[in-house]
PDB file of C-alpha atoms in Angstrom:
ATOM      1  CA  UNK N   1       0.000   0.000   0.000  1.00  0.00           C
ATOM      2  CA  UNK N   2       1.098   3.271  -0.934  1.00  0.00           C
ATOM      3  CA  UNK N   3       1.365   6.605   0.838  1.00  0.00           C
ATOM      4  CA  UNK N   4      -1.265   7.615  -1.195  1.00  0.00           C
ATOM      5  CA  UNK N   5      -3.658   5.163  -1.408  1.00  0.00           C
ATOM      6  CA  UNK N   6      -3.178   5.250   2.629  1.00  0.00           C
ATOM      7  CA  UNK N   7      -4.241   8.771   2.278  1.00  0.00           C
ATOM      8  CA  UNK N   8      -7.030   8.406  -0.047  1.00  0.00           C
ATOM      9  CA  UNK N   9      -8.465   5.316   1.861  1.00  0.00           C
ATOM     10  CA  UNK N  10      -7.777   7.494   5.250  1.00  0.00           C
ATOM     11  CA  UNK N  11      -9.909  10.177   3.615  1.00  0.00           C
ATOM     12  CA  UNK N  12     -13.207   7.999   2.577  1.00  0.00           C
ATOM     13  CA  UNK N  13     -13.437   6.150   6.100  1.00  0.00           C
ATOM     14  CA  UNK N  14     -13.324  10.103   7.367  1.00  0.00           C
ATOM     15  CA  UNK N  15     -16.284  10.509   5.260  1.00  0.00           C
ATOM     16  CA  UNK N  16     -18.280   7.274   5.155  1.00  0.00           C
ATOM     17  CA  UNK N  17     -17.629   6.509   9.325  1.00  0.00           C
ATOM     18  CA  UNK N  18     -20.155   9.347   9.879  1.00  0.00           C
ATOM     19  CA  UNK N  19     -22.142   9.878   6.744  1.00  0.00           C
ATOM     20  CA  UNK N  20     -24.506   6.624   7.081  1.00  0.00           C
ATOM     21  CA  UNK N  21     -23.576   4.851   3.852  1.00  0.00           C
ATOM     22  CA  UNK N  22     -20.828   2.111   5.513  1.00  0.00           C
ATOM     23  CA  UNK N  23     -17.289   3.485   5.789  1.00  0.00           C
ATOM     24  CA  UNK N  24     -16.513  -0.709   5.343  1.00  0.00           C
ATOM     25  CA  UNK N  25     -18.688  -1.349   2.083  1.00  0.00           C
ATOM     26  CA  UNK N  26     -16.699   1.632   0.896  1.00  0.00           C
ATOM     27  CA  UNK N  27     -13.324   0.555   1.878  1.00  0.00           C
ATOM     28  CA  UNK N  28     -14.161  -3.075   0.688  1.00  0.00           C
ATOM     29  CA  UNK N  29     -15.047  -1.821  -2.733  1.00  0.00           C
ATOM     30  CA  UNK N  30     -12.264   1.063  -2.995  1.00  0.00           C
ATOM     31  CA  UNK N  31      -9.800  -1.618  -2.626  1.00  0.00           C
ATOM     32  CA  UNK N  32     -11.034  -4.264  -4.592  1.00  0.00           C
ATOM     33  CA  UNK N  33     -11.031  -1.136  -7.848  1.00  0.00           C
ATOM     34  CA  UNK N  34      -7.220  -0.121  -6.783  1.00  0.00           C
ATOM     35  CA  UNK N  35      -5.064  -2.431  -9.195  1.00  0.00           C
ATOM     36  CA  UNK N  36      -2.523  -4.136  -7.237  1.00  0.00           C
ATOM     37  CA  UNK N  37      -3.664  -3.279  -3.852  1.00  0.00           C
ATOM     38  CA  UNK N  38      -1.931  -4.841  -1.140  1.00  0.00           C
ATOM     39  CA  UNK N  39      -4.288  -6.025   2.096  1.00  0.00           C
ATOM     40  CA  UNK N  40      -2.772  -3.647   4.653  1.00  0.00           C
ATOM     41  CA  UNK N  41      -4.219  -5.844   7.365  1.00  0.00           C
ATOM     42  CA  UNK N  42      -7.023  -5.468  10.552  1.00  0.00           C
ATOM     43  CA  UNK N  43      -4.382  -2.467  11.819  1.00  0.00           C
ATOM     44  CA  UNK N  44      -4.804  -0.164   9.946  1.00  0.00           C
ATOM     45  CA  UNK N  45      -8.543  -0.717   9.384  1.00  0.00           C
ATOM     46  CA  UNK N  46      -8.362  -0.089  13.275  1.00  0.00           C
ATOM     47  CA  UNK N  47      -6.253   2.890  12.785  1.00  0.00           C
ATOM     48  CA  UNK N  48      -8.577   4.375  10.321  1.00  0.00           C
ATOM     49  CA  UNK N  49     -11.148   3.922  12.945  1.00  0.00           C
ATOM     50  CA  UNK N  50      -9.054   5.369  15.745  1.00  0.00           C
ATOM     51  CA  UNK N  51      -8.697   8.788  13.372  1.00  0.00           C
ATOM     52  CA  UNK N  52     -12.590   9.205  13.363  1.00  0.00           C
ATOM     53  CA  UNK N  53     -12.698   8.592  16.846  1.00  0.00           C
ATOM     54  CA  UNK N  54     -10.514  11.362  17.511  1.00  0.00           C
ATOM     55  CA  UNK N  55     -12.431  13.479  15.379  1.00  0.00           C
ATOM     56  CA  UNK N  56     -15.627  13.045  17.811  1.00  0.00           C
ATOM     57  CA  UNK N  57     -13.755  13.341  20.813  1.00  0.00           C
ATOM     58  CA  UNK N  58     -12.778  16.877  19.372  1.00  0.00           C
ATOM     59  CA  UNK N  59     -16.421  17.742  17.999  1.00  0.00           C
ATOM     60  CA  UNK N  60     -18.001  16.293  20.994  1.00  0.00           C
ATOM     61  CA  UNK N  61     -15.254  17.326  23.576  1.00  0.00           C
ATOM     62  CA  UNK N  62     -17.727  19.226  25.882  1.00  0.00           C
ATOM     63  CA  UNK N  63     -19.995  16.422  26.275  1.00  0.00           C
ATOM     64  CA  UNK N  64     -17.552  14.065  26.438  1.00  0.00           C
ATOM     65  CA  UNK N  65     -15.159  15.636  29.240  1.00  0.00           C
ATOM     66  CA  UNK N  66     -18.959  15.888  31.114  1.00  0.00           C
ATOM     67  CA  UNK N  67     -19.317  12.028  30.569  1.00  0.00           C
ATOM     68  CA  UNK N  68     -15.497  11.632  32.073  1.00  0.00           C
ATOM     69  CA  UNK N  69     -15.965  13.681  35.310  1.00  0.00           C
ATOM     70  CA  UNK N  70     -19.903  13.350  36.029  1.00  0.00           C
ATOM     71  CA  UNK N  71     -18.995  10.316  38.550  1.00  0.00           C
ATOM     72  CA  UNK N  72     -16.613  12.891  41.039  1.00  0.00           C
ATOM     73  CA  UNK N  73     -18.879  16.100  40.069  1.00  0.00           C
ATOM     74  CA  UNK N  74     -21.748  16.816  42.435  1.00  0.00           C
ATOM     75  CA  UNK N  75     -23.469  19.507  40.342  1.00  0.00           C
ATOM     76  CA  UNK N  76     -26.895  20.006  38.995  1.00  0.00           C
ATOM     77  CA  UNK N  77     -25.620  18.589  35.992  1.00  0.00           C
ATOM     78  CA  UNK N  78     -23.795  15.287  36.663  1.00  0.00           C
ATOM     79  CA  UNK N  79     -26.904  13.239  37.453  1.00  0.00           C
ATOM     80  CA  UNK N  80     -27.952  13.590  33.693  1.00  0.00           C
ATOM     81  CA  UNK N  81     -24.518  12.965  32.688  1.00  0.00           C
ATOM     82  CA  UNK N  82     -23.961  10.010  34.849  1.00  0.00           C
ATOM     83  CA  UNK N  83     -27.215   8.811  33.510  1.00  0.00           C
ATOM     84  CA  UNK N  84     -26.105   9.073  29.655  1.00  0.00           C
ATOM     85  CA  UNK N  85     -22.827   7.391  30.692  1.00  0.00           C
ATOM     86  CA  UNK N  86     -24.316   4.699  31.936  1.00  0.00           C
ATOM     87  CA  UNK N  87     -26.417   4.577  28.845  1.00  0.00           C
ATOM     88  CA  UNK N  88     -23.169   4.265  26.846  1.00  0.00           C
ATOM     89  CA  UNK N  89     -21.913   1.640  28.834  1.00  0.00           C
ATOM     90  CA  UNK N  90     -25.382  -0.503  28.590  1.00  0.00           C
ATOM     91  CA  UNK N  91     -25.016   0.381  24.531  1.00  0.00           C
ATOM     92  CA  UNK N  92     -21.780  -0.796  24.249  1.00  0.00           C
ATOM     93  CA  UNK N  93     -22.667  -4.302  25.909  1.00  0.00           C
ATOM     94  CA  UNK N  94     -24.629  -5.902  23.253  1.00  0.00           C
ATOM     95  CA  UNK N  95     -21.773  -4.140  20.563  1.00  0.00           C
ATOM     96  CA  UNK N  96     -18.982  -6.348  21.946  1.00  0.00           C
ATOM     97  CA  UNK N  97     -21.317  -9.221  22.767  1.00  0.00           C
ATOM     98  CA  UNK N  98     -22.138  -9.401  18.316  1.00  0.00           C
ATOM     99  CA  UNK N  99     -18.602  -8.235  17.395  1.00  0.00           C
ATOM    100  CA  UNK N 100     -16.436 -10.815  19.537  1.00  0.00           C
ATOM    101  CA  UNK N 101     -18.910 -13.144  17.782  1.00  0.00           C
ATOM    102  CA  UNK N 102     -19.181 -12.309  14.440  1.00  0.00           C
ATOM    103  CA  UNK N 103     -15.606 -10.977  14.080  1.00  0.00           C
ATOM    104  CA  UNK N 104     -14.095 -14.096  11.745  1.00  0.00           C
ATOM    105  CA  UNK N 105     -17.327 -13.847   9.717  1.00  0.00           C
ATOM    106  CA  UNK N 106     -17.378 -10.285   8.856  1.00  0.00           C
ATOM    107  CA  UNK N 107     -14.032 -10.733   7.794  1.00  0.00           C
ATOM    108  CA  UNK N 108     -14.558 -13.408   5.681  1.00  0.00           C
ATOM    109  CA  UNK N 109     -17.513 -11.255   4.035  1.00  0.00           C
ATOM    110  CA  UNK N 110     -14.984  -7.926   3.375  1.00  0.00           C
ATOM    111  CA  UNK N 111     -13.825  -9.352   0.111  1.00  0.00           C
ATOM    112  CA  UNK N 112     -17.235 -10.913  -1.250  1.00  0.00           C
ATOM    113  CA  UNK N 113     -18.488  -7.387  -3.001  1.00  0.00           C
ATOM    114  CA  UNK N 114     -22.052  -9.107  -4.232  1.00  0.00           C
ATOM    115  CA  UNK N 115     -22.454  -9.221  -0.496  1.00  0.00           C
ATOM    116  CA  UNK N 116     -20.968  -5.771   0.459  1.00  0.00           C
ATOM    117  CA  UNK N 117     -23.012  -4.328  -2.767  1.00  0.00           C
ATOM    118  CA  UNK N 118     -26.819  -6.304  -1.229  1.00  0.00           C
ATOM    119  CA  UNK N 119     -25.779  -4.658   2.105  1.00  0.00           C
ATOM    120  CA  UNK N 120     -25.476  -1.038   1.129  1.00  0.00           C
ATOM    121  CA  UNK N 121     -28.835  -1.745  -0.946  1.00  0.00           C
ATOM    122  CA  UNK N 122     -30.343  -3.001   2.708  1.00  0.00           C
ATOM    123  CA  UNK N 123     -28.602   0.449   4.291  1.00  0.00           C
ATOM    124  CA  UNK N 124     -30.527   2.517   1.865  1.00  0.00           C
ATOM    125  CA  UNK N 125     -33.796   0.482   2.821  1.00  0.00           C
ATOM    126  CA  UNK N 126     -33.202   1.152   6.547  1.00  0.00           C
ATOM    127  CA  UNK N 127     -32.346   4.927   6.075  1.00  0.00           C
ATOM    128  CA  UNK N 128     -35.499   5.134   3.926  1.00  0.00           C
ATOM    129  CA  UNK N 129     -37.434   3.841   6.439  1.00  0.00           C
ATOM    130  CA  UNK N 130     -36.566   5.466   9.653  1.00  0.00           C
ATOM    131  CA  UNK N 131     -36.872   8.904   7.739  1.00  0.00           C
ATOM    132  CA  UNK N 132     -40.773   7.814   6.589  1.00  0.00           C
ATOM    133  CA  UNK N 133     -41.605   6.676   9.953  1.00  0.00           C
ATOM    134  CA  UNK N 134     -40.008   9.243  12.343  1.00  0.00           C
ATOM    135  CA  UNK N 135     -42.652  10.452  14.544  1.00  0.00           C
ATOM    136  CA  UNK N 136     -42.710  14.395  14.623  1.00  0.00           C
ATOM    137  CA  UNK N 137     -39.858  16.336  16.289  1.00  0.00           C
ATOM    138  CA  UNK N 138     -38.911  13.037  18.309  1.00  0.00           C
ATOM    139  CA  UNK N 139     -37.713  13.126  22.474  1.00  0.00           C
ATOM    140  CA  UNK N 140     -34.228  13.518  23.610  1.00  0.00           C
ATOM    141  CA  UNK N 141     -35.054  11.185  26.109  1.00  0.00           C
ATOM    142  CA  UNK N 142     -33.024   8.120  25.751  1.00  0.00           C
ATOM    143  CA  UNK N 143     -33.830   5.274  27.795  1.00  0.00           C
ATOM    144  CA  UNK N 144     -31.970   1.726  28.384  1.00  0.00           C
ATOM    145  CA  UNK N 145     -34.306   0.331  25.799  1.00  0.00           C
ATOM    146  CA  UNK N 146     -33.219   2.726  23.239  1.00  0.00           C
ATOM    147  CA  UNK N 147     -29.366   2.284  24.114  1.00  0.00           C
ATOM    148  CA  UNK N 148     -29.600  -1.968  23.891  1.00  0.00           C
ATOM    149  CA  UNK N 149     -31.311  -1.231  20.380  1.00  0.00           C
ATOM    150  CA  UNK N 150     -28.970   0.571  19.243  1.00  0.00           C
ATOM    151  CA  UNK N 151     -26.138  -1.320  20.557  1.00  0.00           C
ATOM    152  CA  UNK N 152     -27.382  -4.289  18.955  1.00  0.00           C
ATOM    153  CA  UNK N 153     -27.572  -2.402  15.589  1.00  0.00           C
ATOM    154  CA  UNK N 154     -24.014  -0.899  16.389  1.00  0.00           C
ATOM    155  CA  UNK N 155     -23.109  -4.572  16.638  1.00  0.00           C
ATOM    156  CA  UNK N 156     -24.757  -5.979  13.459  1.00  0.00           C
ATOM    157  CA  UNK N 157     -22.752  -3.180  11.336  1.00  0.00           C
ATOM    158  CA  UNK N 158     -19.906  -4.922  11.420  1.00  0.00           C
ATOM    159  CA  UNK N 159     -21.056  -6.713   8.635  1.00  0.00           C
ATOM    160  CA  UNK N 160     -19.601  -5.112   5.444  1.00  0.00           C
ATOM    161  CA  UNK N 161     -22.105  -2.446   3.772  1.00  0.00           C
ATOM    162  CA  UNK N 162     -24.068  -1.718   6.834  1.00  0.00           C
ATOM    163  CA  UNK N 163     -23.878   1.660   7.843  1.00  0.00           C
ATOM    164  CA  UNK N 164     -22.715   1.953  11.791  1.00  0.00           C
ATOM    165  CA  UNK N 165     -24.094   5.650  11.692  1.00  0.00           C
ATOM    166  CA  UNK N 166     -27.127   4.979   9.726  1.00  0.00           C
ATOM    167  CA  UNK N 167     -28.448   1.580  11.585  1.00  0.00           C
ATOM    168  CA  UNK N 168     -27.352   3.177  14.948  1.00  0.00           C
ATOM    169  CA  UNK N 169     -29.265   6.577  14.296  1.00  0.00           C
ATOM    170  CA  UNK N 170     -32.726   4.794  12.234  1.00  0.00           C
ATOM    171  CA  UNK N 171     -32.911   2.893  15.291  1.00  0.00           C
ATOM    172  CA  UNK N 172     -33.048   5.418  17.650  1.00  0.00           C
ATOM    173  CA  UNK N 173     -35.344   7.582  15.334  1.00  0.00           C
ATOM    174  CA  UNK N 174     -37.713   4.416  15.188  1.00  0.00           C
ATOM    175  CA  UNK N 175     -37.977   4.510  18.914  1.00  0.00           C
ATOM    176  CA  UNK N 176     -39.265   8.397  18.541  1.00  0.00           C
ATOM    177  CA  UNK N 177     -35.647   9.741  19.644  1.00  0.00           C
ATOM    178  CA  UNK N 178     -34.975  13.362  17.359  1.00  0.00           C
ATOM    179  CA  UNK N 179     -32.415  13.040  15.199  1.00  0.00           C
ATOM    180  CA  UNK N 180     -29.897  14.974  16.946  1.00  0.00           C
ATOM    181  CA  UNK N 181     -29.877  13.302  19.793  1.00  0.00           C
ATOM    182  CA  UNK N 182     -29.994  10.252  18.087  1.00  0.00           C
ATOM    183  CA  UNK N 183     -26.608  11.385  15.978  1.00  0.00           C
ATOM    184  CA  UNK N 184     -24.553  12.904  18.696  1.00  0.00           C
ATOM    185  CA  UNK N 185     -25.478   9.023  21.068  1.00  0.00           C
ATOM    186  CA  UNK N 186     -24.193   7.151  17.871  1.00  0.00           C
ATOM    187  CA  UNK N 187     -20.858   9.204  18.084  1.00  0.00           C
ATOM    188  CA  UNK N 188     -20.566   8.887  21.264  1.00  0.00           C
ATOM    189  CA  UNK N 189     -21.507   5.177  21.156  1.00  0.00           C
ATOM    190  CA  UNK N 190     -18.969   4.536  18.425  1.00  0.00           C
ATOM    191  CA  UNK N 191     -16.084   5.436  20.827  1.00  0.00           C
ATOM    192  CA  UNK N 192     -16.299   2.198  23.455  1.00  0.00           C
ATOM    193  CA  UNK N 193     -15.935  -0.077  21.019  1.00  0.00           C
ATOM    194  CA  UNK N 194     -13.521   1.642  18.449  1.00  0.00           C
ATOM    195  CA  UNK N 195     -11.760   2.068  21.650  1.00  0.00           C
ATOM    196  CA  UNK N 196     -11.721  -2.081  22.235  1.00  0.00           C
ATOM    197  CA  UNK N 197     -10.626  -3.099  19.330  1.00  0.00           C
ATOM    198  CA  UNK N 198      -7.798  -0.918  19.145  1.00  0.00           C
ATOM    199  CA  UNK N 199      -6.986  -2.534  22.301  1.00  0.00           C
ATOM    200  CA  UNK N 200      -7.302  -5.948  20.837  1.00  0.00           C
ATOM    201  CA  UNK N 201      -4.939  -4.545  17.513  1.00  0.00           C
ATOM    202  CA  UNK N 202      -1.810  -3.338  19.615  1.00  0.00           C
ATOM    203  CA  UNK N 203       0.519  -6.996  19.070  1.00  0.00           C
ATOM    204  CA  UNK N 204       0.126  -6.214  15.558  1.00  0.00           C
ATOM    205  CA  UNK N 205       1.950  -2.781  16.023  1.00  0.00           C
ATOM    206  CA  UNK N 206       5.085  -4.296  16.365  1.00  0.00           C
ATOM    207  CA  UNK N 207       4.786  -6.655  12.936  1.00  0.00           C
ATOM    208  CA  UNK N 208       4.638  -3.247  10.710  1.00  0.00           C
ATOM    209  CA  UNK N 209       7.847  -1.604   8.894  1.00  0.00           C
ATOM    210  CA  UNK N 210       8.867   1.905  10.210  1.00  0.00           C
ATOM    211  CA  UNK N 211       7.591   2.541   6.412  1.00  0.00           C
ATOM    212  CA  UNK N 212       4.522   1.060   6.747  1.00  0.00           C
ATOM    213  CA  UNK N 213       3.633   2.502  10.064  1.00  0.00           C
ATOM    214  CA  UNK N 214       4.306   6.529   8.105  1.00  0.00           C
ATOM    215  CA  UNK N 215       1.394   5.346   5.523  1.00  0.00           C
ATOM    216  CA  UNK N 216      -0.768   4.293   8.562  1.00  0.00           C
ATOM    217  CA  UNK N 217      -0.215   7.454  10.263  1.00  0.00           C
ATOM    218  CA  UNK N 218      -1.035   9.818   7.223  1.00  0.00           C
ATOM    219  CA  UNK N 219      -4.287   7.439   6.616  1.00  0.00           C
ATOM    220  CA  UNK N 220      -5.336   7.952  10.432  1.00  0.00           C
ATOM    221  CA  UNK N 221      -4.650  11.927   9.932  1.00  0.00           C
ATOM    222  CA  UNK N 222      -6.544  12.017   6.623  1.00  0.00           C
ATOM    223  CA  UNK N 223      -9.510  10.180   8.380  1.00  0.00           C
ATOM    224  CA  UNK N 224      -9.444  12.442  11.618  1.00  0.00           C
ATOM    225  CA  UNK N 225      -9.296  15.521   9.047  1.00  0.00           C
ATOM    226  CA  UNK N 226     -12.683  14.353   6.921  1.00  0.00           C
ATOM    227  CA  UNK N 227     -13.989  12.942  10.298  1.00  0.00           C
ATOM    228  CA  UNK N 228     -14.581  16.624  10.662  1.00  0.00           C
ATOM    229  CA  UNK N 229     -15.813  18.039   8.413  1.00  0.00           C
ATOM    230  CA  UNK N 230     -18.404  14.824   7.840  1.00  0.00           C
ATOM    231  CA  UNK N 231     -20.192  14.770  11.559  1.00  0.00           C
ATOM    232  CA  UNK N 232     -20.680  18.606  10.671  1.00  0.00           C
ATOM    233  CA  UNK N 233     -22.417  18.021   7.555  1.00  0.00           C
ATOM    234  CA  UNK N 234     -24.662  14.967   8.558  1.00  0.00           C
ATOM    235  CA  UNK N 235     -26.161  17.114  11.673  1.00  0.00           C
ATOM    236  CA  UNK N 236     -27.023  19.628   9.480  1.00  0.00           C
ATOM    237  CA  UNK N 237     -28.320  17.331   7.193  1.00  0.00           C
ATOM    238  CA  UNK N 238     -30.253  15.674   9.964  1.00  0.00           C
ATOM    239  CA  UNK N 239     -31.398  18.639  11.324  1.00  0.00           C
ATOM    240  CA  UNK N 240     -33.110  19.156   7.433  1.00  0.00           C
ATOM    241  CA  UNK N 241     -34.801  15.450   8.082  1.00  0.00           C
ATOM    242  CA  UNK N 242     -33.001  14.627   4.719  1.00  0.00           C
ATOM    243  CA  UNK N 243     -31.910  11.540   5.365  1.00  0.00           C
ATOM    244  CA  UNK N 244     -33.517   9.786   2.708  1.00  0.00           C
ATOM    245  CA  UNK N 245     -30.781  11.361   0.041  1.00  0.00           C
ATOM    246  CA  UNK N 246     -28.194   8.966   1.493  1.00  0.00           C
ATOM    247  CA  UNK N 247     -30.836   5.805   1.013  1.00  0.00           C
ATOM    248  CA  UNK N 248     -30.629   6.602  -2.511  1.00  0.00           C
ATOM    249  CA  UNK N 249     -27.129   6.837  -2.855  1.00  0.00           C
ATOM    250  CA  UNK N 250     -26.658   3.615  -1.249  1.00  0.00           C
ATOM    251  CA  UNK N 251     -29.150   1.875  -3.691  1.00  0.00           C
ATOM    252  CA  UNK N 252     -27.469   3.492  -6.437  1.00  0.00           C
ATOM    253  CA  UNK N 253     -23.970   2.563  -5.166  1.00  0.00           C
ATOM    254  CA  UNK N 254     -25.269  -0.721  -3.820  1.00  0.00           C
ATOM    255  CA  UNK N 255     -27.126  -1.723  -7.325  1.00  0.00           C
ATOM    256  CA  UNK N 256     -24.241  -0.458  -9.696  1.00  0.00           C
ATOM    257  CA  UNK N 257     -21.750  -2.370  -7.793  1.00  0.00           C
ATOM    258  CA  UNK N 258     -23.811  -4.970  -7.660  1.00  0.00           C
ATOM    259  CA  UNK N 259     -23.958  -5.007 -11.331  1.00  0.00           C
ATOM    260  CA  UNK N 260     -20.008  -4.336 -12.002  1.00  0.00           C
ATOM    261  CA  UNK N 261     -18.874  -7.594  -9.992  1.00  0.00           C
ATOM    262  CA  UNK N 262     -21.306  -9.883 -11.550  1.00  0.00           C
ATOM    263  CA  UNK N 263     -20.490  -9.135 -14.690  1.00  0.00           C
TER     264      UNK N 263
END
């Protein structure tokens, strides 16, 4: 892998982590279209991942240093944010429960683009759906219920060409949740388990070249960079209730790829 195909593939899991069209599917078909492409391995897919989690701990970094210090604050505020931590915690539970689990088989799916392609077409579906259904202005009330839904759905994404953002926020929607509250949980719910499996990833540190490790870097900048720029534009798209224009890109991408690797 190249500097710059780190860089480019750095730059579309910046985009497609947040935007709800499956920053995998994307990766999975960007590198099956580069000619020569070298697997880089589960590091620097972790990496990548590690860049956009960086990027919401800078967007989100006022809720999130709440979330850190609510259990030694005694303010009128650190009941709600002890509550929402907790919520996080309960979220993240059924997560690592389906991606311990389903790990070796998601893998085994990253390279089968038929799959990947019916996946992005089932994204588009869910997206569409969640949009048509949403209930009004929605509550910013989350509850346990809501957080085990959409840990479950946070957990299911790690099949290639499901969207982590998109199943994670049409759940929430679904259970009358607004959409931006239902955005900024799925950040924030993102982090625990990006967080654990860069945990699981650091022995395979020490197997990449000093060369390598400069293309994983620049990838993980590039994705913290778009990371940006890409939570900013889906809450204002969200706040627009236009949700429905990334359902038809993903049956557009998901049927054109479809068609490309059958024939």
């Amino acid at each position: 892998m190249t500097l710059e195909q780190a860089i480019a593939l750095g730059a579309l899991q910046g985009a497609t982590e947040f935007l709800p069209v499956s920053s995998s599917g994307h990766r999975a078909i960007a590198q099956s279209l580069i000619s020569g492409f070298s697997q880089p391995g589960v590091l620097f897919d972790v990496l990548l991942h590690v860049g956009t989690m960086i990027a919401v701990a800078i967007y989100f970094w006022k809720d999130l240093r709440k979330l850190l210090t609510a259990p030694f604050r005694q303010d009128d505020s650190a009941g709600n944010d002890r509550r929402m931590l907790l919520l996080l915690i309960v979220g993240s539970i059924p997560t690592a429960i389906i991606g311990l689990a389903g790990k070796d088989y998601a893998t085994a799916l990253f390279h089968n683009i038929p799959v990947v392609a019916a996946m992005l077409i089932v994204t588009g579906s869910i997206l569409f759906i969640s949009e048509r259904l949403r209930k009004g202005e929605g509550s910013s009330n989350i509850g346990y219920g809501d957080a085990i839904i959409a840990g479950i759905a946070q957990g299911l994404a790690i099949i290639p060409g499901i969207s982590r953002s998109g199943s994670t926020i049409a759940s929430l929607l679904l259970r009358g949740i607004d959409g931006e509250s239902a955005a900024r949980f799925s950040f924030l719910l993102a982090m625990p388990a990006i967080f654990g499996a860069t945990l699981l990833s650091l022995d395979d540190i020490q197997k990449v070249s000093p060369a390598e490790m400069t293309s994983y870097i620049a990838g993980t900048g590039a994705a913290l960079m778009i990371g940006l720029l890409s939570i900013h534009f889906l809450l204002a798209i969200i706040r627009r209730k236009r949700l429905y224009y990334f359902a038809i890109y993903c049956w557009v991408a998901g049927a054109l790829f479809m068609t490309l690797s059958l024939t």
